[in-house]
Structure formats: structure tokens, C-alpha cells
CSV table of C-alpha atoms and ligand atoms in Angstrom, one decimal:
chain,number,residue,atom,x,y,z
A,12,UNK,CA,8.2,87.6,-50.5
A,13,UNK,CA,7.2,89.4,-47.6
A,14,UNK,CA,5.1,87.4,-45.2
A,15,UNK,CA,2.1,90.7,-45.7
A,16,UNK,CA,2.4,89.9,-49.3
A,17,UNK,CA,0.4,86.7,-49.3
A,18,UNK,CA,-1.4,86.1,-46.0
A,19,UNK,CA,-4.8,84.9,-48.5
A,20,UNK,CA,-3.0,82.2,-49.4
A,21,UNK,CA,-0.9,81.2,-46.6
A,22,UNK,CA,-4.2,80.6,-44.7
A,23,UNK,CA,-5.9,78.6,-47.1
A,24,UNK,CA,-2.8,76.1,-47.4
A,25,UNK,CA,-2.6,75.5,-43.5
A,26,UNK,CA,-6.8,75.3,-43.4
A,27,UNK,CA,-8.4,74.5,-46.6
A,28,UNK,CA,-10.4,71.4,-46.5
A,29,UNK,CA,-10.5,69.4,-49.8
A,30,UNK,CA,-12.6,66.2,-50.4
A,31,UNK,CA,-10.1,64.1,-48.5
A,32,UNK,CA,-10.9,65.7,-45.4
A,33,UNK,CA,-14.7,64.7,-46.2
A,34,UNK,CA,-15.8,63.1,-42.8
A,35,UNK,CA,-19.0,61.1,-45.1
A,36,UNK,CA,-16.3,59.4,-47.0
A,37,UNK,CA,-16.0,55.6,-46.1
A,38,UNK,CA,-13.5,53.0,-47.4
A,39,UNK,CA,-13.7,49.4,-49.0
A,40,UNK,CA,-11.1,48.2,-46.1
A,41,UNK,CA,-13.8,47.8,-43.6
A,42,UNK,CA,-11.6,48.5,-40.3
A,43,UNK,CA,-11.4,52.1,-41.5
A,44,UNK,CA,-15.2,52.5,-41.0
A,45,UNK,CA,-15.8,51.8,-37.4
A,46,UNK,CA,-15.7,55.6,-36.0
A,47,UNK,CA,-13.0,54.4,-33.2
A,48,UNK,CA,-9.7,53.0,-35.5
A,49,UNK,CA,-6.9,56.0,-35.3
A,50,UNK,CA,-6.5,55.2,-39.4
A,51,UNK,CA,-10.0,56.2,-41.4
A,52,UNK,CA,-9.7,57.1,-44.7
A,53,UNK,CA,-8.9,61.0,-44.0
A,54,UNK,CA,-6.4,60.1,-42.3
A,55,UNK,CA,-3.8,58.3,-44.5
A,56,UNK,CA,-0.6,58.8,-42.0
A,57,UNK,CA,3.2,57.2,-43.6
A,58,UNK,CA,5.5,55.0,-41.7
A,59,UNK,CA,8.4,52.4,-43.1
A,60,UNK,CA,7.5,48.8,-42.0
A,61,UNK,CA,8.1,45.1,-43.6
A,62,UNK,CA,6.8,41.5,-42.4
A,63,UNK,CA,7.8,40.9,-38.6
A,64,UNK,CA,10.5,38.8,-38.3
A,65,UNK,CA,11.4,39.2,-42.3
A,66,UNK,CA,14.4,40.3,-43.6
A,67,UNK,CA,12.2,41.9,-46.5
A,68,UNK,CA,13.4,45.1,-47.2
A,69,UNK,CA,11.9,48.3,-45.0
A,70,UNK,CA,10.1,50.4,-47.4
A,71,UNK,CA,7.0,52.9,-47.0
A,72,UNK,CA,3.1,52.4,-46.0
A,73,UNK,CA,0.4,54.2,-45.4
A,74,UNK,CA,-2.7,53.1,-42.7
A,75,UNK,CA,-6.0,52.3,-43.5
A,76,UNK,CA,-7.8,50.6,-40.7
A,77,UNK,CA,-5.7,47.5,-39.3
A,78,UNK,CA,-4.1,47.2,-42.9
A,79,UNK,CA,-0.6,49.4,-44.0
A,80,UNK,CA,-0.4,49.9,-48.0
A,81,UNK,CA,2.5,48.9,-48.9
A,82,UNK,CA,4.1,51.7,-51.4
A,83,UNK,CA,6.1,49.5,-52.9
A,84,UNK,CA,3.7,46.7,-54.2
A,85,UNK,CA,1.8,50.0,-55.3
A,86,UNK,CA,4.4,51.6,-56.9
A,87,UNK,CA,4.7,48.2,-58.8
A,88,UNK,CA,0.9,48.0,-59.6
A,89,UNK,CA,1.0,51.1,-61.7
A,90,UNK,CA,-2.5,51.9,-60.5
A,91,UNK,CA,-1.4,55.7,-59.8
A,92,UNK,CA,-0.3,57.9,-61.9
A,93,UNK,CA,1.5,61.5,-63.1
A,94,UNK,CA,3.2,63.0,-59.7
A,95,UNK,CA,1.0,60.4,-57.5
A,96,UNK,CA,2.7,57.8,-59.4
A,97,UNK,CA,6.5,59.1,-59.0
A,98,UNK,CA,5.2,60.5,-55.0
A,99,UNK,CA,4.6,56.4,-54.6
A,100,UNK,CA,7.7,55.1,-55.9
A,101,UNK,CA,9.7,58.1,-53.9
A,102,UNK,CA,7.6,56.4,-50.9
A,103,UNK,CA,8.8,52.9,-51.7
A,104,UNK,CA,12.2,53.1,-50.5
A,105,UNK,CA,13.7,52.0,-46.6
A,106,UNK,CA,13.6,55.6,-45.6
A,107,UNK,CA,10.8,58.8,-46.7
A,108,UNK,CA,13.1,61.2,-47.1
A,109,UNK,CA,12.9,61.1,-50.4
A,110,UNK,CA,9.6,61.8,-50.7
A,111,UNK,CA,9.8,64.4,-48.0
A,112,UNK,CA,12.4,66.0,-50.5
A,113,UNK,CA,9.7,66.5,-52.8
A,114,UNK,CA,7.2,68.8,-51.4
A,115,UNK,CA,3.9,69.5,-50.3
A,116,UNK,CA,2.4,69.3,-54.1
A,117,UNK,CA,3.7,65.8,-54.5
A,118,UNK,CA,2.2,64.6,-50.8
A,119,UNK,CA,-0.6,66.1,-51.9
A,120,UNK,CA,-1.5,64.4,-55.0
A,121,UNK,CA,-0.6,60.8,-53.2
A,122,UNK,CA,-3.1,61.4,-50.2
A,123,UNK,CA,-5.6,62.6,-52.9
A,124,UNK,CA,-4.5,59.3,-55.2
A,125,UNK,CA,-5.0,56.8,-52.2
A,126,UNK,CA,-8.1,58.3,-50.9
A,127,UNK,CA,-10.5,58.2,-54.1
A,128,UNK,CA,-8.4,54.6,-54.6
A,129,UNK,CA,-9.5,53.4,-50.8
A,130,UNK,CA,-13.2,54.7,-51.1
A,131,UNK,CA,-15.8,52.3,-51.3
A,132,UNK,CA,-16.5,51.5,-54.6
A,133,UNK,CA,-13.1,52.7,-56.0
A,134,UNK,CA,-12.1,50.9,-59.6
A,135,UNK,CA,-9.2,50.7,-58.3
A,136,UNK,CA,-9.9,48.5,-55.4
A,137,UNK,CA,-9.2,44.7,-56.7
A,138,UNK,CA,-5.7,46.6,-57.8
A,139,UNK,CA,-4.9,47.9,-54.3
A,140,UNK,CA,-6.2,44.8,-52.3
A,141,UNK,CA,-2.5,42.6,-53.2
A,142,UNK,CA,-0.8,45.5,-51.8
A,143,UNK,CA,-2.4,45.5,-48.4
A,144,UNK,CA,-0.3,43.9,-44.8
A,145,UNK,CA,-2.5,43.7,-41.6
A,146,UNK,CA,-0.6,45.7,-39.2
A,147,UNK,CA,-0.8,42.9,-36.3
A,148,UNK,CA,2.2,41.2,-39.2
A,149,UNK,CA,4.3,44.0,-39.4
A,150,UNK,CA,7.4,45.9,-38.0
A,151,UNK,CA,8.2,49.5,-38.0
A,152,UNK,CA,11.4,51.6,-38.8
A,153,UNK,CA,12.4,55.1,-37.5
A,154,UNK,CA,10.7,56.7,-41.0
A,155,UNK,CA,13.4,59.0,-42.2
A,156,UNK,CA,17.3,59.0,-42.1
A,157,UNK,CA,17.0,62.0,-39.6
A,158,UNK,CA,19.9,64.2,-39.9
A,159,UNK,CA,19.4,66.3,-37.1
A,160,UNK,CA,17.1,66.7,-34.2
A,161,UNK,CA,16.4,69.5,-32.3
A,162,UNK,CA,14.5,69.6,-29.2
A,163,UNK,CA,12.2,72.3,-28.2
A,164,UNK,CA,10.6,74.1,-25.0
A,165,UNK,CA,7.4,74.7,-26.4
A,166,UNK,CA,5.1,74.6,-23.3
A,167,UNK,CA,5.0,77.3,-21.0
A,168,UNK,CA,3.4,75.3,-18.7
A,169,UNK,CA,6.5,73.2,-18.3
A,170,UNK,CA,8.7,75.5,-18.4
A,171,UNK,CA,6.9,77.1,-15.3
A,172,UNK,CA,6.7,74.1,-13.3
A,173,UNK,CA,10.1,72.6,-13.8
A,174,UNK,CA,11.6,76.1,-13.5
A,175,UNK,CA,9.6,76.3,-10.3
A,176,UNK,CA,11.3,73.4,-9.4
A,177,UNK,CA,14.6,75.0,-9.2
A,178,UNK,CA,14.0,78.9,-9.1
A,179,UNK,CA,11.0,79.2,-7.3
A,180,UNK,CA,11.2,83.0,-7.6
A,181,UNK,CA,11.8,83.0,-10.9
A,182,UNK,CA,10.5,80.1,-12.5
A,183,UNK,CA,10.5,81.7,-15.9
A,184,UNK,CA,13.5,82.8,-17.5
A,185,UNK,CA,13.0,86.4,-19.3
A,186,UNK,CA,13.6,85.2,-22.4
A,187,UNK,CA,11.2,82.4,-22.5
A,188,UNK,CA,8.1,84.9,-23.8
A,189,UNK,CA,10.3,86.1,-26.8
A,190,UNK,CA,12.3,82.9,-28.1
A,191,UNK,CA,11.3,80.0,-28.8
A,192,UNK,CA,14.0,78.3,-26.8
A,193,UNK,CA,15.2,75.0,-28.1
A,194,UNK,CA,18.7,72.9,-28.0
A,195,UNK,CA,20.6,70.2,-30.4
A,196,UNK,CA,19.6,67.4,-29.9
A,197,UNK,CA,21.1,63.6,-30.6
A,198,UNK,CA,19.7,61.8,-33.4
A,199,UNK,CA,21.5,58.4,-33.5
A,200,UNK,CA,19.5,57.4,-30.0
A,201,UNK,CA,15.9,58.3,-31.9
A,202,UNK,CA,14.5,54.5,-32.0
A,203,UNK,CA,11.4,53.4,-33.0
A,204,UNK,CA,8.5,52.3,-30.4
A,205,UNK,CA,8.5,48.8,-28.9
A,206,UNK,CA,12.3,49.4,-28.4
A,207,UNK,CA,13.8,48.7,-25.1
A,208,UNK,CA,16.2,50.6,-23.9
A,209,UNK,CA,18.9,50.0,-20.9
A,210,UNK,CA,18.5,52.7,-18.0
A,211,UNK,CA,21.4,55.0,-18.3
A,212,UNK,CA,24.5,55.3,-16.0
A,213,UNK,CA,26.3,58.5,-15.6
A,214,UNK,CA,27.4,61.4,-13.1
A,215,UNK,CA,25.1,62.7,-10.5
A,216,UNK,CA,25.4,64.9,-7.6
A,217,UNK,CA,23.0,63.4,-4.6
A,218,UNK,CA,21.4,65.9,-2.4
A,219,UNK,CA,23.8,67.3,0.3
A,220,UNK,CA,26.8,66.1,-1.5
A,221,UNK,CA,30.0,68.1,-2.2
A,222,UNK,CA,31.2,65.6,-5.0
A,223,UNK,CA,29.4,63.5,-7.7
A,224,UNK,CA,28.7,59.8,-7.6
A,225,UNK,CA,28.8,58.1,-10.4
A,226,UNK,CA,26.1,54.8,-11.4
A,227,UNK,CA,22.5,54.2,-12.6
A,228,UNK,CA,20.3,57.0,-12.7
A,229,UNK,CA,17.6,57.8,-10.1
A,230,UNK,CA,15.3,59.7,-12.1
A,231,UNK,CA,14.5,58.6,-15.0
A,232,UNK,CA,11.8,60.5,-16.4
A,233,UNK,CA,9.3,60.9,-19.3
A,234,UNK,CA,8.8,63.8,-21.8
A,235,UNK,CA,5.3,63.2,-23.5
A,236,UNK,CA,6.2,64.9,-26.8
A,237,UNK,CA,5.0,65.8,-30.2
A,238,UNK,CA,7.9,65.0,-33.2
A,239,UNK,CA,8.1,67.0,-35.9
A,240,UNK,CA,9.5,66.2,-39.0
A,241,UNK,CA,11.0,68.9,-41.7
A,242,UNK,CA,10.2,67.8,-45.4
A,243,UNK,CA,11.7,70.1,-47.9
A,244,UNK,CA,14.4,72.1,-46.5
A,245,UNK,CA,16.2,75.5,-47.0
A,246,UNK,CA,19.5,76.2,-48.5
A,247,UNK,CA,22.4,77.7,-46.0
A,248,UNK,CA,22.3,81.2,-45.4
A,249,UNK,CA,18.5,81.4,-46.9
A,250,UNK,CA,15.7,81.7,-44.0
A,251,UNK,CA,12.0,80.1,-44.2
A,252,UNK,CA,9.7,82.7,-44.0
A,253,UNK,CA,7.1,82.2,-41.2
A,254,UNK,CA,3.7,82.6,-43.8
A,255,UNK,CA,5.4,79.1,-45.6
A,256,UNK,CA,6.9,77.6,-42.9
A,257,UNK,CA,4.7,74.8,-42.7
A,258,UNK,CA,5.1,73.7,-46.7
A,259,UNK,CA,8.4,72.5,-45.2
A,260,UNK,CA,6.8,70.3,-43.3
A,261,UNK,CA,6.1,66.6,-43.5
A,262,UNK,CA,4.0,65.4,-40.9
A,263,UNK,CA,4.1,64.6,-37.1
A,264,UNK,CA,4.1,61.5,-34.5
A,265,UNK,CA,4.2,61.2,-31.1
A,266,UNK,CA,7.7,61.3,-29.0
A,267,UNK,CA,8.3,60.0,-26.0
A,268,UNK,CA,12.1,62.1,-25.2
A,269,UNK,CA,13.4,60.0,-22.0
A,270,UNK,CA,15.3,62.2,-19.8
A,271,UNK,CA,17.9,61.4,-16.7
A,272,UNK,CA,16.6,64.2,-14.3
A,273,UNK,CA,19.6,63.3,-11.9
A,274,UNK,CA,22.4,63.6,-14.7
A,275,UNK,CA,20.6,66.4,-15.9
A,276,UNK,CA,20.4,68.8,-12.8
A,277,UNK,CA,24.2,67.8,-12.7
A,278,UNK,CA,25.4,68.8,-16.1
A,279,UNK,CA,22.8,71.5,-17.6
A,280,UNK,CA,24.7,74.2,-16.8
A,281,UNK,CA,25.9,75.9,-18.4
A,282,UNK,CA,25.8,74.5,-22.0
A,283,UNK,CA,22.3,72.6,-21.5
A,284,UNK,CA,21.2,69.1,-21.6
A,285,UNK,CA,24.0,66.3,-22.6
A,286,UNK,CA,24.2,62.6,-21.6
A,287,UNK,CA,20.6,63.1,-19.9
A,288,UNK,CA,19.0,63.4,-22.6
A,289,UNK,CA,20.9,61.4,-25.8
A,290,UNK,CA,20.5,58.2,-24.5
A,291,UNK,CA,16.5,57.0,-26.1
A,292,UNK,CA,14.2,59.5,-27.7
A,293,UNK,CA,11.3,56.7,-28.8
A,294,UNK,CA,9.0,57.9,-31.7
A,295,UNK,CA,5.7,56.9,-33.1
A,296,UNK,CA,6.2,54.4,-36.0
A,297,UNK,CA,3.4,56.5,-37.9
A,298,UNK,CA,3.5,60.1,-39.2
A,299,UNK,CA,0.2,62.0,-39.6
A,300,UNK,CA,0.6,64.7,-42.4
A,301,UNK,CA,-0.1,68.7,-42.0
A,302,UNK,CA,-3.3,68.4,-44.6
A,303,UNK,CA,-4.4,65.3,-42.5
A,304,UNK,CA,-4.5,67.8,-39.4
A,305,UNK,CA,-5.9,70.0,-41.5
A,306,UNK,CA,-9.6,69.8,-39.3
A,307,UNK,CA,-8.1,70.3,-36.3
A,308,UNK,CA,-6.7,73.5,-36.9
A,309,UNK,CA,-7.2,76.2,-34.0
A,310,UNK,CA,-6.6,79.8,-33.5
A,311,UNK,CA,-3.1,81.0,-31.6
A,312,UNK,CA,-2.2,83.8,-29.4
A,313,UNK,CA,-0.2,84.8,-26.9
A,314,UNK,CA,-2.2,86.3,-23.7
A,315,UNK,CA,-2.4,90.1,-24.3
A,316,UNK,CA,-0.3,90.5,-20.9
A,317,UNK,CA,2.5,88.7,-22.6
A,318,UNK,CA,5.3,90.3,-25.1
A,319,UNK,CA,3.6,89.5,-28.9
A,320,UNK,CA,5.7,87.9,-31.2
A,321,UNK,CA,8.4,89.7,-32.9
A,322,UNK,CA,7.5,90.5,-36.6
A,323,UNK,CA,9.4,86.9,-37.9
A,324,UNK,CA,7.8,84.8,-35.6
A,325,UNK,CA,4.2,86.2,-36.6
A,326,UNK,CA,1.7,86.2,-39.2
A,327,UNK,CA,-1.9,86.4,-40.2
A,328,UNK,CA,-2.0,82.5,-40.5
A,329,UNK,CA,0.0,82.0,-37.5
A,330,UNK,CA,-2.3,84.1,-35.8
A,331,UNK,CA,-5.6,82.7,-38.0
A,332,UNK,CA,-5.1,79.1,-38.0
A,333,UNK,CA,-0.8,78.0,-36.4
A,334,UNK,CA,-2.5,76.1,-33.2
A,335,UNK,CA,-3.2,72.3,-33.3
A,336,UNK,CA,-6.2,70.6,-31.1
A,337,UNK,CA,-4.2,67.1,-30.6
A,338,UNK,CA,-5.3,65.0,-27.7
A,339,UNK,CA,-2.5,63.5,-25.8
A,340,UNK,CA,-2.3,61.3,-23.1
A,341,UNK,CA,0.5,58.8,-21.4
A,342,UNK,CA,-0.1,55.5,-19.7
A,343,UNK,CA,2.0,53.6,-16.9
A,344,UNK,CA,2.3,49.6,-16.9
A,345,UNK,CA,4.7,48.5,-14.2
A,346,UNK,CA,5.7,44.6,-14.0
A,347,UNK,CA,3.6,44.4,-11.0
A,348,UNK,CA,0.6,45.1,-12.7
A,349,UNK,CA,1.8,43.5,-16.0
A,350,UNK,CA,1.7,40.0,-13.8
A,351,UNK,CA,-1.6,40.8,-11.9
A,352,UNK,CA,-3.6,41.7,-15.5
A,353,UNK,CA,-4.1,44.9,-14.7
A,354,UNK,CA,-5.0,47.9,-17.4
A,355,UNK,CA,-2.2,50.6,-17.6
A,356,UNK,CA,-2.2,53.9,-15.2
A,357,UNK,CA,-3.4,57.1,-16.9
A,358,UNK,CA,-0.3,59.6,-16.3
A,359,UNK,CA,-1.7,62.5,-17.9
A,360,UNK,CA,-3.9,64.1,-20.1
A,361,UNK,CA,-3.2,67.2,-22.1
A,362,UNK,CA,-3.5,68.6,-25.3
A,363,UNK,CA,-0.5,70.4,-28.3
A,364,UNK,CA,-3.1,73.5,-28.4
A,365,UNK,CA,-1.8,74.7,-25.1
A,366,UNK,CA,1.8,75.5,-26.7
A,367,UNK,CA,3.5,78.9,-26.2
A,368,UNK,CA,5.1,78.4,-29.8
A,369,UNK,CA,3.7,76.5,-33.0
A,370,UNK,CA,5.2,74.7,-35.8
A,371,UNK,CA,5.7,77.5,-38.0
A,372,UNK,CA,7.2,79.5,-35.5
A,373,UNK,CA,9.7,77.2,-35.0
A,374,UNK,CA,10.5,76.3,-38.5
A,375,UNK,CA,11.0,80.6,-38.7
A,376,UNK,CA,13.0,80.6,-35.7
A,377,UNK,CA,15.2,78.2,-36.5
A,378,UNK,CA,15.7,79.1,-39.7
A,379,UNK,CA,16.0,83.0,-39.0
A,380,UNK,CA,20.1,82.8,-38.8
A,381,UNK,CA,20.4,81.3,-42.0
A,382,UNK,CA,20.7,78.1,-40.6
A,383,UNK,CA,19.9,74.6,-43.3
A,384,UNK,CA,17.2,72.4,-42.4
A,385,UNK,CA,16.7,69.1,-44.3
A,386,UNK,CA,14.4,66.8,-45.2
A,387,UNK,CA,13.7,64.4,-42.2
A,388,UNK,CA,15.0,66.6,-39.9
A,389,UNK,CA,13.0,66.2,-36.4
A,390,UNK,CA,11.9,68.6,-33.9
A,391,UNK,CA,10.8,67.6,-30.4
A,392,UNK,CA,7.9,69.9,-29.9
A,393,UNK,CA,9.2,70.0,-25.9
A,394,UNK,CA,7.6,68.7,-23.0
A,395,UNK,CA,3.5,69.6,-23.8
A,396,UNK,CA,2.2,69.9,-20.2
A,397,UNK,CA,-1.1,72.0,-19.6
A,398,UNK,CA,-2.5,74.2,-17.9
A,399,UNK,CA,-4.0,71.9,-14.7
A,400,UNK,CA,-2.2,69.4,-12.6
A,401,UNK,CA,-3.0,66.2,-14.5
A,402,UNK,CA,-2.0,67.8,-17.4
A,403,UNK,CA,1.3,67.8,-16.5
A,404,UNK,CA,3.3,65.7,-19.3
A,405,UNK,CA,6.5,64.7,-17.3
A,406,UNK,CA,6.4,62.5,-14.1
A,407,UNK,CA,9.1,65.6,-12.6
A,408,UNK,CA,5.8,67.8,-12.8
A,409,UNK,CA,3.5,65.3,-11.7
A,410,UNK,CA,5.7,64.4,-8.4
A,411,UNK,CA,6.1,67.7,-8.1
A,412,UNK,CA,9.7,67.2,-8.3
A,413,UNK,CA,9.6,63.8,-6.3
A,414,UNK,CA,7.5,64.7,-3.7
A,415,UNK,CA,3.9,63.7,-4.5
A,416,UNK,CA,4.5,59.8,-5.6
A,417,UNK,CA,2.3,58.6,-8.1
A,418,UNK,CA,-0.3,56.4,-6.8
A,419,UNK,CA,-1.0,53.1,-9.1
A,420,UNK,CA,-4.1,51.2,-8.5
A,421,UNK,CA,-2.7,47.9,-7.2
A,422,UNK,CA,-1.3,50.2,-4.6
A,423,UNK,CA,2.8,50.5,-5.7
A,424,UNK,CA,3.7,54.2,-6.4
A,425,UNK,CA,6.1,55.8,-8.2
A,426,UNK,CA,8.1,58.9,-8.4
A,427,UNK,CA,10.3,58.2,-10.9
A,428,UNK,CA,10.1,55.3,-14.3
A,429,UNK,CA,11.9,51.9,-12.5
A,430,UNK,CA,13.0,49.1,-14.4
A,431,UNK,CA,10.4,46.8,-16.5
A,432,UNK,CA,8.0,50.0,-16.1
A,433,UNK,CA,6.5,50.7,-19.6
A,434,UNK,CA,4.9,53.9,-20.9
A,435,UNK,CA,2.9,54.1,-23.5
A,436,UNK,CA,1.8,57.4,-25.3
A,437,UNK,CA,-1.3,58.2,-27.6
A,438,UNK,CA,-2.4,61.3,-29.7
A,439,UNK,CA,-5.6,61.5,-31.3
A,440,UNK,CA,-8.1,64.5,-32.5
A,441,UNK,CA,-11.8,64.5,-32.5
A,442,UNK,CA,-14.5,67.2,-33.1
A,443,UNK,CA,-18.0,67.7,-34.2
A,444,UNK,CA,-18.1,67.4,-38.1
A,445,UNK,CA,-15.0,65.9,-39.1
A,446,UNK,CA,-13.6,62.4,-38.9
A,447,UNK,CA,-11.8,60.9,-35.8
A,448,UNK,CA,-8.2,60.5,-36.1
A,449,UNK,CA,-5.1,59.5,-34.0
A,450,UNK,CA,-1.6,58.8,-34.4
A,451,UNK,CA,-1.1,55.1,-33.3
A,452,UNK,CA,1.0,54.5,-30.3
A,453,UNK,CA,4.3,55.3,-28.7
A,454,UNK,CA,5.8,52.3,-26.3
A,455,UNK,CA,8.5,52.2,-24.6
A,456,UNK,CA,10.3,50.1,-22.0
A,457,UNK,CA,12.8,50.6,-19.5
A,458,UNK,CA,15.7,47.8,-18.8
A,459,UNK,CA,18.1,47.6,-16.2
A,460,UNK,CA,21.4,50.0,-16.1
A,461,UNK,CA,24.3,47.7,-17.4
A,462,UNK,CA,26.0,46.2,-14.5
B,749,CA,CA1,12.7,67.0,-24.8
């Protein structure tokens, strides 16, 4: 199929609004109601999760207010049925690849399944209540056996001030405006959020020197990221089209991509990022769907100055409808003002719409060489920075490379994350005429380097 063929269609899949979207709908778990939870009814986002402190198995659930279906008990109750009812049990197991594996028609009949059974006044309701957990009694699992992970460079922004940082005639590489640059990644250090993690030791070469020192790292930095995670993939050898890129994919969370600046300036070149970088990625327990985000849909372009996208990277949907309007933001608690009681430190503000590249242009660019993706398969959506100063989504940017500290209100600054520090990222989207909803949180804490 040629991506002219069926650009009618293509659009309506990445925008259509059905009755789940339906911002008037309310739900019989009352929590969902209240205009302000991230989990309404149209929002109906999948994680893996059992009973804190259980050795249940991990199996799927889907939000709704403070509660999580669990997909299992459902799958049990029978109340679902025909693909819903085989999408459910697929959604039962300690991982969601499976459903991932089966495709946007099956996710598509479970959201529309557990909506009209969540609404107030559902038959199904005294059914569904057994197989509800409030969330404050749960714990989270990374959601899919992710096979591989590949982390993007999505945001010009960032890649203009960080290249600034260390070209600052040339911040941008030539090739930034034409590929959609991205690296391998390390999936085996993706944990799940609430997870400590040890500061990272490794080589670094300190200003002035002629040698490397070896020992904790200096600069330890955040990446306020979007994940993304593949759902059905693509055999070896056969490329994904850019017009159904985004049928092959699941659904996204939030993905905080820790980074060792000091290892990193050390050992980028000229291979890229290594032991920087593979240490902690921290994800989002929850992933929000495509037709969830369906609302919040926006228009992308390159700037008319800039190279357009080569024909595989661009389409009438792309161009129609491939942009996201998430809010994202990333918040700073340091043990000092843990102890004193004080509310965390607004890092930054900013928002997915201002990426150079979207989803489905890098589901077409990775796949263009033939290369297999797979269901569960992440993405790191890079580094989102905006346009303005406190948009700025690492603290590299917003120190301006260490020379502009942070400044907390109890009066400690910091240029770089030090130990106990914890950040904490949110995504949400909001607009006039369709519900409110958000993605949960991201947390993540920094421990000492191992003696
Ligand atoms: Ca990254």
C-alpha cells in the first residue's frame, strides 16, 4: 500500500473520536468524576500491579479513579465478551505483551467493553465492583517484557542547547533536520517508578585533566521523557509504512532516562552514549493508549525554513493530526526539604507538541531498513525541552551546563541531582471540550554511589 493510497483513513484512525472519548460520560466509581483525577472514564490507561507487599501474581489493570481493574478477576467474571473477552484474558497475564501482540482492533473493543461497563448505570456494575483494588494497596511492574529500547533525540530544542553546550558554533549537527536521530538503548536497567537506584561510578575526564579519574559521577542528570511502547510489530526485512505507523502502537508513559553527564562527555564519541546512560531509565507504571490521546491530537510541521521530511517520514496524517498536546512537568524534592515539609521544586514545564519528530515518524524511520520491531518494544521520545528557558527538560539545560545553579526555596541550590534528591515527573492533557486526563506519576530516587 502506498502511504497516498489511503490518507482518508489513516486520519480518521489517529483522530476519530468514538463514544469513549465522550467528555459527558461519568462512571459509577465515583473518584473518576471529580474533573481533577488523571484516570476518568475516557481515559482507561493499562499497567501490571498486585497487592503491595503480596506475592500474588503481577497481572494487568486498568485505572478508573483511585481504583485499578483488575483483568484478571474480570477475565474470570465472564462479564465481557467476543474479542473484549479474549483482549481481557490476554491482559491478565504478569506482562501486556500479549495483548500488545494482538492489535489495535482487540484494544479497541476492551476500552470500548470497560467504558459502557464503568458508566454509571452500567448492568454490569455489581459484576465489575469484586474486581476493583484501590491504588493506595497496590504495586506496579515494568508493563511489558521489553525487548529492546531505543532512545530518541526528538526535541530540537535540546538538541540545540546541549549542542550549544559543546559546539557553540555549531550547536546543531546537519543531519539533525533530516533524521530522526536515535541510539540503542539498554533495557534490562528500565525499572518501574518508586525504584531507587545507586548513583553510578565510572570513568570521567575532570576539566583540565590529561587522564581520566575514575569514581562516583558528578553530574547526574535528568531526561524528562515520553516512553513509547511498540504493540504489534513487523516482520524482518518488512518496513512499517508511515500512514499505519501508529496501529503498531500500544500506548505511552512518562520516562524519566537518568543520564551521567560526566561519563557521558567522556565516552560519547565516537560510538554514542554507553555506561551514562544504561544504568536507570525509570518509567511510569501506567500506559495511556493512542485512542485515549485521541483528543489531544494536534497539527505537525516542520518550520517552512527547515528541510520537509523526506517522502517516508511524511504523510497527510502526519501532517493532519501526528503532533501530541501532553503537558509535562518535573519536580525536585531534596532531603533538606523532605525534613523541613516543604512542597517539591518545579524544574520545568513543557509540553510533547514541541517535538521535531512524532511517533509515527519514528516508528517509519526505524523501521525503513527492514529492521523488526516487537511488541513491548520502548522508545524514549528524547529529552522534550521547549522552546523557552523553563521549558528546558534536563537540569544540563537548565544550569546552562552547570553554570546557573538551581535555586530551591529553602535556599540550597543545585546544579546537578545529589544523593537522596528525588524527581518526580507528571504528564497530563487538558482542553476545552474534552475530558481531563493524565498519566500518573514517574518517581525516582537517587542513592549513594557504592563505596
Ligand atoms: Ca534519553
Amino acid at each position: 500500500m502506498t502511504k497516498n493510497s489511503a490518507p482518508a483513513t489513516e486520519i480518521s484512525r489517529m483522530t476519530t473520536l468514538n463514544e469513549t472519548h465522550d467528555p459527558r460520560l461519568s462512571s459509577w466509581v465515583p473518584t473518576a468524576n471529580d474533573g481533577q483525577t488523571d484516570f476518568p472514564i475516557q481515559n482507561l490507561p493499562f499497567a501490571v500491579f498486585r497487592r503491595r507487599g503480596s506475592t500474588e501474581p503481577f497481572r494487568g489493570g486498568v485505572a478508573i479513579g483511585d481504583q485499578v481493574i483488575d483483568m484478571a478477576a474480570l477475565a474470570r467474571a465472564g462479564v465481557l465478551e467476543g474479542l473484549a473477552q479474549q483482549a481481557v484474558q490476554a491482559a491478565s497475564a504478569d506482562k501486556l505483551n500479549a495483548l500488545m501482540a494482538m492489535g489495535s482492533a482487540a484494544w479497541q473493543a476492551l476500552r470500548l467493553a470497560l467504558s459502557r461497563a464503568l458508566r454509571t448505570g452500567a448492568a454490569q456494575q455489581a459484576a465489575v465492583q469484586p474486581c476493583l483494588v484501590a491504588q493506595s494497596d497496590v504495586e506496579y511492574d515494568v508493563p511489558a517484557r521489553i525487548g529492546d529500547y531505543t532512545d530518541f533525540y526528538t526535541s530540537v530544542h535540546h538538541a540545540t542547547n546541549v549542542g550549544r553546550l559543546f559546539r557553540p558554533d555549531n550547536p546543531l549537527l546537519p543531519n539533525y533536520k533530516w533524521v530522526p536521530i536515535g541510539y540503542h538503548g539498554r533495557s534490562s536497567s528500565i525499572v518501574i517508578s518508586g525504584q531507587q537506584f545507586r548513583r553510578p561510578v565510572g570513568q570521567t575526564l575532570p576539566p583540565g585533566a590529561t587522564q581520566p579519574s575514575f569514581g562516583p559521577c558528578k553530574r547526574l542528570d535528568i531526561e524528562l521523557e515520553l516512553g513509547v511502547f511498540v504493540g504489534q510489530g513487523n516482520a524482518l526485512g518488512e518496513p512499517i509504512d508511515i500512514a499505519n505507523a501508529e496501529q503498531h502502537v500500544f500506548g505511552i508513559c512518562l520516562l524519566n532516562d537518568w543520564s551521567a553527564r560526566d561519563i557521558q562527555a567522556w565516552e560519547y564519541q565516537p560510538l554514542g552514549p554507553f555506561l551514562s546512560k544504561s544504568f536507570a531509565s525509570t518509567i511510569s507504571p501506567w500506559l495511556v493508549t493512542m485512542e485515549a490521546l485521541a483528543p489531544y491530537r494536534v497539527p505537525f510541521s516542520h518550520p517552512p525554513e527547515d528541510p520537509q521530511p523526506l517522502p517516508y517520514l511524511d504523510s497527510p496524517g502526519n501532517r493532519a493530526a501526528g503532533g501530541l498536546d501532553i503537558q509535562l512537568s518535573a519536580d525536585l524534592l531534596t532531603p533538606r526539604m523532605r525534613q523541613n515539609g516543604l512542597a517539591a521544586h518545579r524544574l520545568c514545564l513543557t509540553n510533547y507538541r514541541h517535538a521535531y519528530w512524532t511517533v509515527a515518524q519514528m516508528v517509519a524511520h526505524h523501521t525503513v531498513n527492514g529492521c523488526n520491531l516487537n511488541p513491548g518494544d520502548m522508545f524514549g521520545s528524547g529529552t522534550l525541552s521547549g522552546p523557552s528557558a523553563d521549558s528546558a527538560a534536563a537540569l544540563l539545560e537548565l544550569t546552562v551546563g552547570g553554570k546557573h545553579p538551581v535555586q530551591l526555596p529553602d535556599g540550597e541550590q543545585r546544579v546537578f541531582l545529589e544523593d537522596g534528591d528525588t524527581v518526580t515527573l507528571r504528564g497530563w492533557c487538558q482542553r476545552e471540550g474534552a475530558a481531563r486526563i493524565g498519566f500518573g506519576e514517574c518517581v525516582g530516587t537517587v542513592l549513594p554511589a557504592r563505596a
